[in-house]
Short mmCIF file of C-alpha atoms and ligand atoms in Angstrom, two decimals:
data_model
loop_
_atom_site.label_atom_id
_atom_site.label_comp_id
_atom_site.label_asym_id
_atom_site.label_seq_id
_atom_site.Cartn_x
_atom_site.Cartn_y
_atom_site.Cartn_z
CA UNK A 195 -13.94 29.81 -33.22
CA UNK A 196 -10.74 27.23 -33.10
CA UNK A 197 -11.69 23.84 -32.05
CA UNK A 198 -10.43 23.48 -29.06
CA UNK A 199 -11.07 25.69 -25.67
CA UNK A 200 -8.02 28.76 -25.13
CA UNK A 201 -8.50 27.65 -21.32
CA UNK A 202 -8.95 23.14 -22.28
CA UNK A 203 -5.34 24.12 -24.47
CA UNK A 204 -3.72 24.38 -22.03
CA UNK A 205 -4.35 21.67 -19.09
CA UNK A 206 -1.00 19.77 -18.33
CA UNK A 207 -1.49 15.99 -19.10
CA UNK A 208 -2.55 14.79 -15.35
CA UNK A 209 0.56 13.26 -13.57
CA UNK A 210 0.14 10.15 -11.18
CA UNK A 211 3.01 8.28 -9.21
CA UNK A 212 4.28 5.84 -10.60
CA UNK A 213 3.60 2.42 -11.34
CA UNK A 214 5.40 0.19 -10.08
CA UNK A 215 5.54 -2.19 -13.68
CA UNK A 216 7.87 1.62 -15.36
CA UNK A 217 10.10 1.53 -12.89
CA UNK A 218 10.68 -1.08 -12.58
CA UNK A 219 11.03 -1.30 -16.92
CA UNK A 220 13.67 1.21 -15.89
CA UNK A 221 15.76 -0.04 -13.43
CA UNK A 222 15.41 -4.27 -13.34
CA UNK A 223 14.71 -3.62 -10.34
CA UNK A 224 11.99 -6.67 -9.13
CA UNK A 225 11.00 -5.66 -5.04
CA UNK A 226 10.11 -2.24 -5.86
CA UNK A 227 7.30 -0.25 -3.38
CA UNK A 228 5.06 2.89 -4.35
CA UNK A 229 4.02 4.76 -1.47
CA UNK A 230 2.96 7.74 -3.89
CA UNK A 231 -0.70 7.32 -4.38
CA UNK A 232 -2.25 7.00 -0.63
CA UNK A 233 -3.77 3.98 -1.30
CA UNK A 234 -4.83 1.22 0.73
CA UNK A 235 -1.35 -1.46 1.60
CA UNK A 236 -3.40 -4.19 3.07
CA UNK A 237 -5.29 -4.90 -0.54
CA UNK A 238 -8.29 -4.75 -1.09
CA UNK A 239 -11.34 -4.91 1.52
CA UNK A 240 -11.72 -9.40 0.93
CA UNK A 241 -15.44 -8.82 1.02
CA UNK A 242 -15.70 -6.81 -1.57
CA UNK A 243 -13.37 -9.20 -3.42
CA UNK A 244 -15.29 -12.18 -2.30
CA UNK A 245 -18.43 -10.18 -3.64
CA UNK A 246 -16.57 -8.79 -7.37
CA UNK A 247 -16.05 -12.55 -7.40
CA UNK A 248 -19.22 -13.91 -7.11
CA UNK A 249 -20.92 -10.77 -9.19
CA UNK A 250 -19.15 -11.49 -12.17
CA UNK A 251 -21.26 -13.67 -14.17
CA UNK A 252 -23.22 -10.45 -14.03
CA UNK A 253 -21.02 -8.45 -15.91
CA UNK A 254 -23.50 -8.63 -19.59
CA UNK A 255 -25.91 -6.81 -17.91
CA UNK A 256 -26.07 -2.64 -17.47
CA UNK A 257 -25.68 -1.53 -13.50
CA UNK A 258 -28.68 -0.31 -11.97
CA UNK A 259 -28.32 2.87 -12.77
CA UNK A 260 -29.74 4.33 -10.18
CA UNK A 261 -27.22 2.43 -7.48
CA UNK A 262 -30.25 1.71 -5.63
CA UNK A 263 -29.45 -0.32 -3.75
CA UNK A 264 -25.66 0.93 -2.42
CA UNK A 265 -27.22 3.85 -1.91
CA UNK A 266 -29.85 2.66 1.22
CA UNK A 267 -27.87 0.88 2.70
CA UNK A 268 -24.85 4.84 2.46
CA UNK A 269 -28.61 6.03 3.39
CA UNK A 270 -29.42 3.74 6.45
CA UNK A 271 -25.74 3.73 7.84
CA UNK A 272 -25.25 7.51 7.98
CA UNK A 273 -28.55 7.92 8.99
CA UNK A 274 -29.76 9.83 5.99
CA UNK A 275 -32.49 9.53 3.10
CA UNK A 276 -32.04 7.67 0.13
CA UNK A 277 -32.78 10.62 -1.77
CA UNK A 278 -29.70 12.00 -0.07
CA UNK A 279 -27.35 9.74 -1.63
CA UNK A 280 -24.57 9.89 -5.49
CA UNK A 281 -22.57 7.90 -6.05
CA UNK A 282 -19.76 8.62 -8.16
CA UNK A 283 -16.80 6.31 -10.28
CA UNK A 284 -14.22 7.47 -7.19
CA UNK A 285 -15.35 11.13 -5.17
CA UNK A 286 -13.62 12.61 -8.33
CA UNK A 287 -16.43 11.33 -10.74
CA UNK A 288 -18.76 12.88 -8.45
CA UNK A 289 -16.53 16.23 -8.68
CA UNK A 290 -16.89 16.82 -11.81
CA UNK A 291 -20.96 15.75 -12.32
CA UNK A 292 -21.09 18.15 -9.71
CA UNK A 293 -18.57 21.06 -11.79
CA UNK A 294 -21.25 19.72 -14.88
CA UNK A 295 -24.53 20.58 -12.77
CA UNK A 296 -23.99 24.05 -10.90
CA UNK A 297 -21.90 25.98 -12.81
CA UNK A 298 -23.44 28.69 -15.38
CA UNK A 299 -21.27 31.39 -17.63
CA UNK A 300 -20.05 33.60 -14.89
CA UNK A 301 -20.27 31.40 -12.00
CA UNK A 302 -16.85 31.77 -10.31
CA UNK A 303 -14.34 28.76 -7.25
CA UNK A 304 -12.96 29.42 -4.65
CA UNK A 305 -10.70 27.31 -3.10
CA UNK A 306 -6.68 26.77 -1.72
CA UNK A 307 -3.90 26.99 -4.03
CA UNK A 308 -1.85 23.59 -3.68
CA UNK A 309 -4.87 21.61 -2.07
CA UNK A 310 -6.09 18.41 -4.44
CA UNK A 311 -4.90 18.36 -7.75
CA UNK A 312 -7.60 16.15 -9.43
CA UNK A 313 -9.79 19.06 -8.37
CA UNK A 314 -7.89 21.65 -9.60
CA UNK A 315 -7.19 19.80 -13.17
CA UNK A 316 -11.06 19.36 -13.61
CA UNK A 317 -11.89 23.10 -12.10
CA UNK A 318 -9.64 24.34 -15.65
CA UNK A 319 -11.19 22.30 -17.55
CA UNK A 320 -14.27 23.78 -15.85
CA UNK A 321 -13.50 26.81 -18.00
CA UNK A 322 -14.93 29.14 -15.27
CA UNK A 323 -13.10 31.40 -13.73
CA UNK A 324 -11.08 29.88 -10.22
CA UNK A 325 -9.92 31.15 -7.16
CA UNK A 326 -6.84 29.45 -5.29
CA UNK A 327 -6.43 31.52 -1.94
CA UNK A 328 -2.22 30.47 -1.54
CA UNK A 329 -2.65 28.41 2.48
CA UNK A 330 -1.39 29.22 5.57
CA UNK A 331 0.95 27.36 7.45
CA UNK A 332 -0.34 24.92 4.91
CA UNK A 333 -3.76 25.20 6.24
CA UNK A 334 -6.94 26.39 4.12
CA UNK A 335 -7.39 29.85 4.83
CA UNK A 336 -10.38 30.07 5.13
CA UNK A 337 -10.40 33.53 6.55
CA UNK A 338 -9.21 34.24 2.67
CA UNK A 339 -11.82 32.56 0.58
CA UNK A 340 -14.53 33.82 2.95
CA UNK A 341 -12.78 37.00 1.63
CA UNK A 342 -13.23 36.03 -2.12
CA UNK A 343 -16.92 35.85 -2.22
CA UNK A 344 -18.95 37.49 -5.26
CA UNK A 345 -21.27 38.08 -6.73
CA UNK A 346 -20.26 35.96 -8.39
CA UNK A 347 -19.22 32.34 -5.55
CA UNK A 348 -21.17 29.68 -6.39
CA UNK A 349 -18.84 26.75 -5.57
CA UNK A 350 -16.19 26.25 -2.98
CA UNK A 351 -14.11 23.72 -2.74
CA UNK A 352 -12.33 22.22 0.65
CA UNK A 353 -10.74 19.38 1.24
CA UNK A 354 -10.42 18.20 4.37
CA UNK A 355 -7.56 16.78 5.40
CA UNK A 356 -6.35 18.29 2.97
CA UNK A 357 -3.96 16.16 0.36
CA UNK A 358 -1.04 16.62 -0.08
CA UNK A 359 -0.89 19.11 3.35
CA UNK A 360 -2.91 16.18 5.33
CA UNK A 361 -3.18 19.56 7.88
CA UNK A 362 -7.74 20.30 8.25
CA UNK A 363 -9.72 22.82 9.14
CA UNK A 364 -11.85 22.68 12.75
CA UNK A 365 -15.39 22.54 13.23
CA UNK A 366 -14.92 26.16 15.47
CA UNK A 367 -12.72 27.06 12.16
CA UNK A 368 -15.62 25.57 9.89
CA UNK A 369 -18.17 27.57 11.41
CA UNK A 370 -17.81 31.18 11.96
CA UNK A 371 -16.07 30.00 8.44
CA UNK A 372 -19.86 28.93 7.35
CA UNK A 373 -21.52 32.00 8.93
CA UNK A 374 -19.35 34.55 6.53
CA UNK A 375 -21.54 32.06 3.82
CA UNK A 376 -25.04 32.80 1.24
CA UNK A 377 -27.28 30.01 0.86
CA UNK A 378 -26.84 29.83 -2.54
CA UNK A 379 -23.06 29.24 -2.55
CA UNK A 380 -22.87 25.55 -2.74
CA UNK A 381 -19.83 24.59 -0.30
CA UNK A 382 -18.07 21.33 -1.62
CA UNK A 383 -16.08 18.81 2.13
CA UNK A 384 -14.21 17.00 -0.40
CA UNK A 385 -13.91 13.59 3.63
CA UNK A 386 -11.65 11.42 1.10
CA UNK A 387 -9.49 10.77 4.93
CA UNK A 388 -12.63 10.75 6.87
CA UNK A 389 -12.08 7.26 8.19
CA UNK A 390 -8.59 8.01 9.81
CA UNK A 391 -9.74 11.05 10.73
CA UNK A 392 -12.77 10.88 12.18
CA UNK A 393 -11.02 9.95 16.14
CA UNK A 394 -9.01 13.87 15.60
CA UNK A 395 -11.54 15.18 18.89
CA UNK A 396 -11.67 19.06 16.83
CA UNK A 397 -12.00 17.47 13.15
CA UNK A 398 -16.07 18.59 12.17
CA UNK A 399 -17.55 15.10 10.09
CA UNK A 400 -19.18 16.55 7.98
CA UNK A 401 -22.76 14.04 8.09
CA UNK A 402 -23.12 16.57 10.74
CA UNK A 403 -23.91 19.61 8.64
CA UNK A 404 -27.09 18.86 6.74
CA UNK A 405 -26.60 22.18 5.57
CA UNK A 406 -28.92 22.99 2.17
CA UNK A 407 -26.14 23.72 0.10
CA UNK A 408 -23.09 22.08 1.54
CA UNK A 409 -21.97 19.16 -0.19
CA UNK A 410 -20.09 15.74 2.19
CA UNK A 411 -18.24 13.73 -0.45
CA UNK A 412 -16.05 10.31 0.51
CA UNK A 413 -14.08 7.60 -1.14
CA UNK A 414 -13.86 3.63 -0.82
CA UNK A 415 -10.35 4.11 -2.27
CA UNK A 416 -8.94 5.08 0.30
CA UNK A 417 -9.31 3.20 3.93
CA UNK A 418 -11.32 0.36 1.79
CA UNK A 419 -8.97 -0.46 -0.66
CA UNK A 420 -10.47 0.05 -3.50
CA UNK A 421 -8.75 2.70 -5.49
CA UNK A 422 -8.51 0.89 -9.03
CA UNK A 423 -12.29 -0.31 -8.85
CA UNK A 424 -13.53 3.78 -9.44
CA UNK A 425 -16.85 4.27 -6.36
CA UNK A 426 -16.97 6.97 -3.95
CA UNK A 427 -20.45 9.14 -2.82
CA UNK A 428 -21.67 12.06 -1.22
CA UNK A 429 -24.18 13.88 0.81
CA UNK A 430 -26.42 17.21 0.28
CA UNK A 431 -29.95 17.77 0.46
CA UNK A 432 -32.44 16.54 -2.28
CA UNK A 433 -32.54 19.04 -4.98
CA UNK A 434 -29.35 18.90 -5.41
CA UNK A 435 -29.22 15.23 -5.60
CA UNK A 436 -32.28 15.20 -7.75
CA UNK A 437 -29.76 17.19 -10.38
CA UNK A 438 -26.36 15.41 -9.53
CA UNK A 439 -28.39 11.84 -10.23
CA UNK A 440 -29.90 13.54 -13.52
CA UNK A 441 -26.32 15.81 -15.10
CA UNK A 442 -24.15 11.55 -13.76
CA UNK A 443 -23.03 9.49 -16.10
CA UNK A 444 -25.61 7.59 -16.32
CA UNK A 445 -23.96 3.97 -16.15
CA UNK A 446 -20.95 4.69 -13.51
CA UNK A 447 -19.84 3.60 -11.21
CA UNK A 448 -19.63 -0.02 -13.81
CA UNK A 449 -21.59 -3.30 -11.73
CA UNK A 450 -18.37 -4.44 -10.15
CA UNK A 451 -17.90 -1.19 -7.93
CA UNK A 452 -21.23 -1.31 -6.91
CA UNK A 453 -20.94 -4.54 -6.27
CA UNK A 454 -17.67 -3.93 -4.25
CA UNK A 455 -19.08 -0.65 -1.83
CA UNK A 456 -21.99 -3.03 -0.90
CA UNK A 457 -19.48 -5.36 0.46
CA UNK A 458 -16.89 -3.67 1.71
CA UNK A 459 -19.33 -0.78 4.24
CA UNK A 460 -19.10 -4.23 5.94
CA UNK A 461 -16.65 -5.15 6.41
CA UNK A 462 -15.28 -3.53 9.85
CA UNK A 463 -12.74 -5.73 10.34
CA UNK A 464 -10.31 -4.60 7.47
CA UNK A 465 -11.72 -1.44 8.15
CA UNK A 466 -10.38 -1.47 11.76
CA UNK A 467 -7.43 -3.35 10.86
CA UNK A 468 -6.52 -0.18 8.36
CA UNK A 469 -7.19 1.81 10.82
CA UNK A 470 -5.24 -0.14 13.30
CA UNK A 471 -2.43 -0.67 11.01
CA UNK A 472 -2.37 3.27 9.75
CA UNK A 473 -1.96 5.25 13.01
CA UNK A 474 1.36 2.39 14.39
CA UNK A 475 2.62 3.86 10.81
CA UNK A 476 2.39 7.30 11.41
CA UNK A 477 3.88 7.07 14.99
CA UNK A 478 6.98 5.22 13.36
CA UNK A 479 7.67 7.84 10.14
CA UNK A 480 7.10 10.83 13.07
CA UNK A 481 9.18 8.98 14.89
CA UNK A 482 11.86 7.71 12.61
CA UNK A 483 11.50 11.06 10.92
CA UNK A 484 12.66 13.48 13.67
CA UNK A 485 15.38 11.12 14.36
CA UNK A 486 16.55 12.65 11.13
CA UNK A 487 16.02 15.46 11.38
CA UNK A 488 13.37 16.20 8.32
CA UNK A 489 10.95 18.22 7.96
CA UNK A 490 7.10 17.59 7.58
CA UNK A 491 3.85 18.57 7.63
CA UNK A 492 1.58 16.45 10.66
CA UNK A 493 -1.06 14.74 8.82
CA UNK A 494 -4.05 12.99 10.17
CA UNK A 495 -4.07 11.28 6.96
CA UNK A 496 -3.08 8.05 5.20
CA UNK A 497 -0.01 9.74 3.98
CA UNK A 498 3.23 12.62 5.37
CA UNK A 499 3.95 15.75 3.16
CA UNK A 500 8.11 15.73 3.32
CA UNK A 501 10.02 19.25 3.43
CA UNK A 502 13.49 20.47 1.64
CA UNK A 503 14.87 23.32 1.85
CA UNK A 504 14.32 23.44 -2.21
CA UNK A 505 13.42 22.08 -5.23
CA UNK A 506 16.76 20.64 -6.36
CA UNK A 507 16.80 18.97 -2.88
CA UNK A 508 13.57 17.50 -3.28
CA UNK A 509 14.16 15.76 -6.80
CA UNK A 510 17.36 14.70 -6.06
CA UNK A 511 15.66 12.79 -3.20
CA UNK A 512 13.01 11.25 -4.55
CA UNK A 513 14.89 10.02 -7.33
CA UNK A 514 17.41 8.33 -5.26
CA UNK A 515 14.79 6.62 -3.45
CA UNK A 516 13.50 5.63 -7.08
CA UNK A 517 17.20 4.42 -7.44
CA UNK A 518 16.64 2.12 -4.56
CA UNK A 519 13.34 0.80 -5.71
CA UNK A 520 10.50 3.49 -3.35
CA UNK A 521 7.99 5.64 -5.30
CA UNK A 522 7.05 8.50 -3.73
CA UNK A 523 5.24 11.91 -4.91
CA UNK A 524 6.90 14.92 -5.80
CA UNK A 525 4.11 17.65 -5.13
CA UNK A 526 6.03 19.35 -7.97
CA UNK A 527 2.43 19.32 -10.10
CA UNK A 528 1.12 20.66 -7.00
CA UNK A 529 2.48 23.70 -6.45
CA UNK A 530 4.71 22.59 -3.83
CA UNK A 531 7.83 22.16 -5.34
CA UNK A 532 10.84 20.97 -2.12
CA UNK A 533 7.75 18.51 -0.78
CA UNK A 534 8.22 14.78 -1.10
CA UNK A 535 4.67 12.96 0.36
CA UNK A 536 5.04 9.35 1.68
CA UNK A 537 1.83 7.27 0.98
CA UNK A 538 1.98 5.15 4.39
CA UNK A 539 2.39 1.05 3.20
CA UNK A 540 3.05 -2.04 5.27
CA UNK A 541 5.12 -1.71 8.59
CA UNK A 542 8.14 -4.01 6.13
CA UNK A 543 7.93 -1.15 4.15
CA UNK A 544 7.62 1.71 5.39
CA UNK A 545 11.16 0.46 7.45
CA UNK A 546 12.32 -0.46 3.99
CA UNK A 547 11.04 3.81 3.28
CA UNK A 548 13.03 4.77 6.35
CA UNK A 549 16.04 1.97 4.85
CA UNK A 550 16.51 4.45 2.14
CA UNK A 551 16.03 7.79 3.45
CA UNK A 552 18.61 7.65 6.29
CA UNK A 553 20.75 5.77 3.41
CA UNK A 554 20.69 8.99 1.35
CA UNK A 555 21.11 11.12 4.16
C1 PLP B 842 -8.76 14.93 -0.86
C2 PLP B 842 -9.30 13.14 -2.12
N1 PLP B 842 -9.97 14.17 -2.97
C3 PLP B 842 -10.44 12.49 -3.64
C4 PLP B 842 -9.93 12.02 -4.38
C5 PLP B 842 -9.54 10.98 -4.88
O1 PLP B 842 -10.90 9.83 -3.78
P1 PLP B 842 -11.51 8.94 -5.50
O2 PLP B 842 -10.37 8.35 -5.17
O3 PLP B 842 -12.64 8.46 -4.54
O4 PLP B 842 -12.04 9.87 -6.90
C6 PLP B 842 -8.26 11.68 -2.90
C7 PLP B 842 -7.71 11.15 -3.90
O5 PLP B 842 -6.03 10.88 -3.81
C8 PLP B 842 -7.67 12.26 -2.56
O6 PLP B 842 -6.95 13.31 -1.96
#
């Protein structure tokens, strides 16, 4: 028996967006901006920060493994029972728990090719068979995904909106897809960008789909600015949640993360500012990119994916932007070799990106 299973040996290391400090060391540039990881450019929720500072003196104790306070608060906010709420170290942490909890020997997974890379990493590490269904027009192809369902299908993963494409499936599309799904098949609806997307009229808020086999995932990493704290949450039928709570790493999320998430939920002014800034960034970036004839995929998130003639062109643009101190994400690791994803920043950061790309072009 090999020490390392072959499906683990085959995994590639996860390549994140380049950290600012690394580029600083490499180039000597001091005013670097990072528009590469869809973070909140306004920083963390101030209420979350204040709550974490106050809570510092208690970190010698283990956190509440059941996350009672924050789960209760989420249950109240979203009008469900605490037994319908799970928390984890980011929504990725919950995805990992879901895969460990529900997948048996022959079980199979269906998802879109080129969607969220965090899911790809975890699905490949599970060793299960995954059907990677190519997208159509940069959108999930739900019809083909439904056709892939067989006796072994256990899990379907949908990022809605998708990262890195920023596109979404509509309520109508989900409804007709759902009609094809056997009850034994679990569907993850990953809504990490929900707060940016939910004002779109035909975007399906999956909280209205409280079916027994649908798991909704949400994140504090984006709209609440807590990516580094690692906390996310999810909603599902209590039977699913009960088992997830048995399997999750007991003391995740950390004490400070739970405190931060709890406080962030009350930070409506911050959330509103974030959404407002995002709307104006979207308007500005689209307008400027159109002027420059840059091709992009229409997005309902806090980032936009640009399309270039070739992989070489995308690599060269990414490199030249780096030389000007602007970090963006070439989407090679996602399988979109000729695409570059640009996260929205502060007004000045967006302007700096546009100035830099204008010079390059
Ligand atoms: C679609 C999607 N899901 C989940 C995540 C990860 O969220 P978290 O930080 O809560 O693990 C991201 C982050 O980029 C994402 O784009």
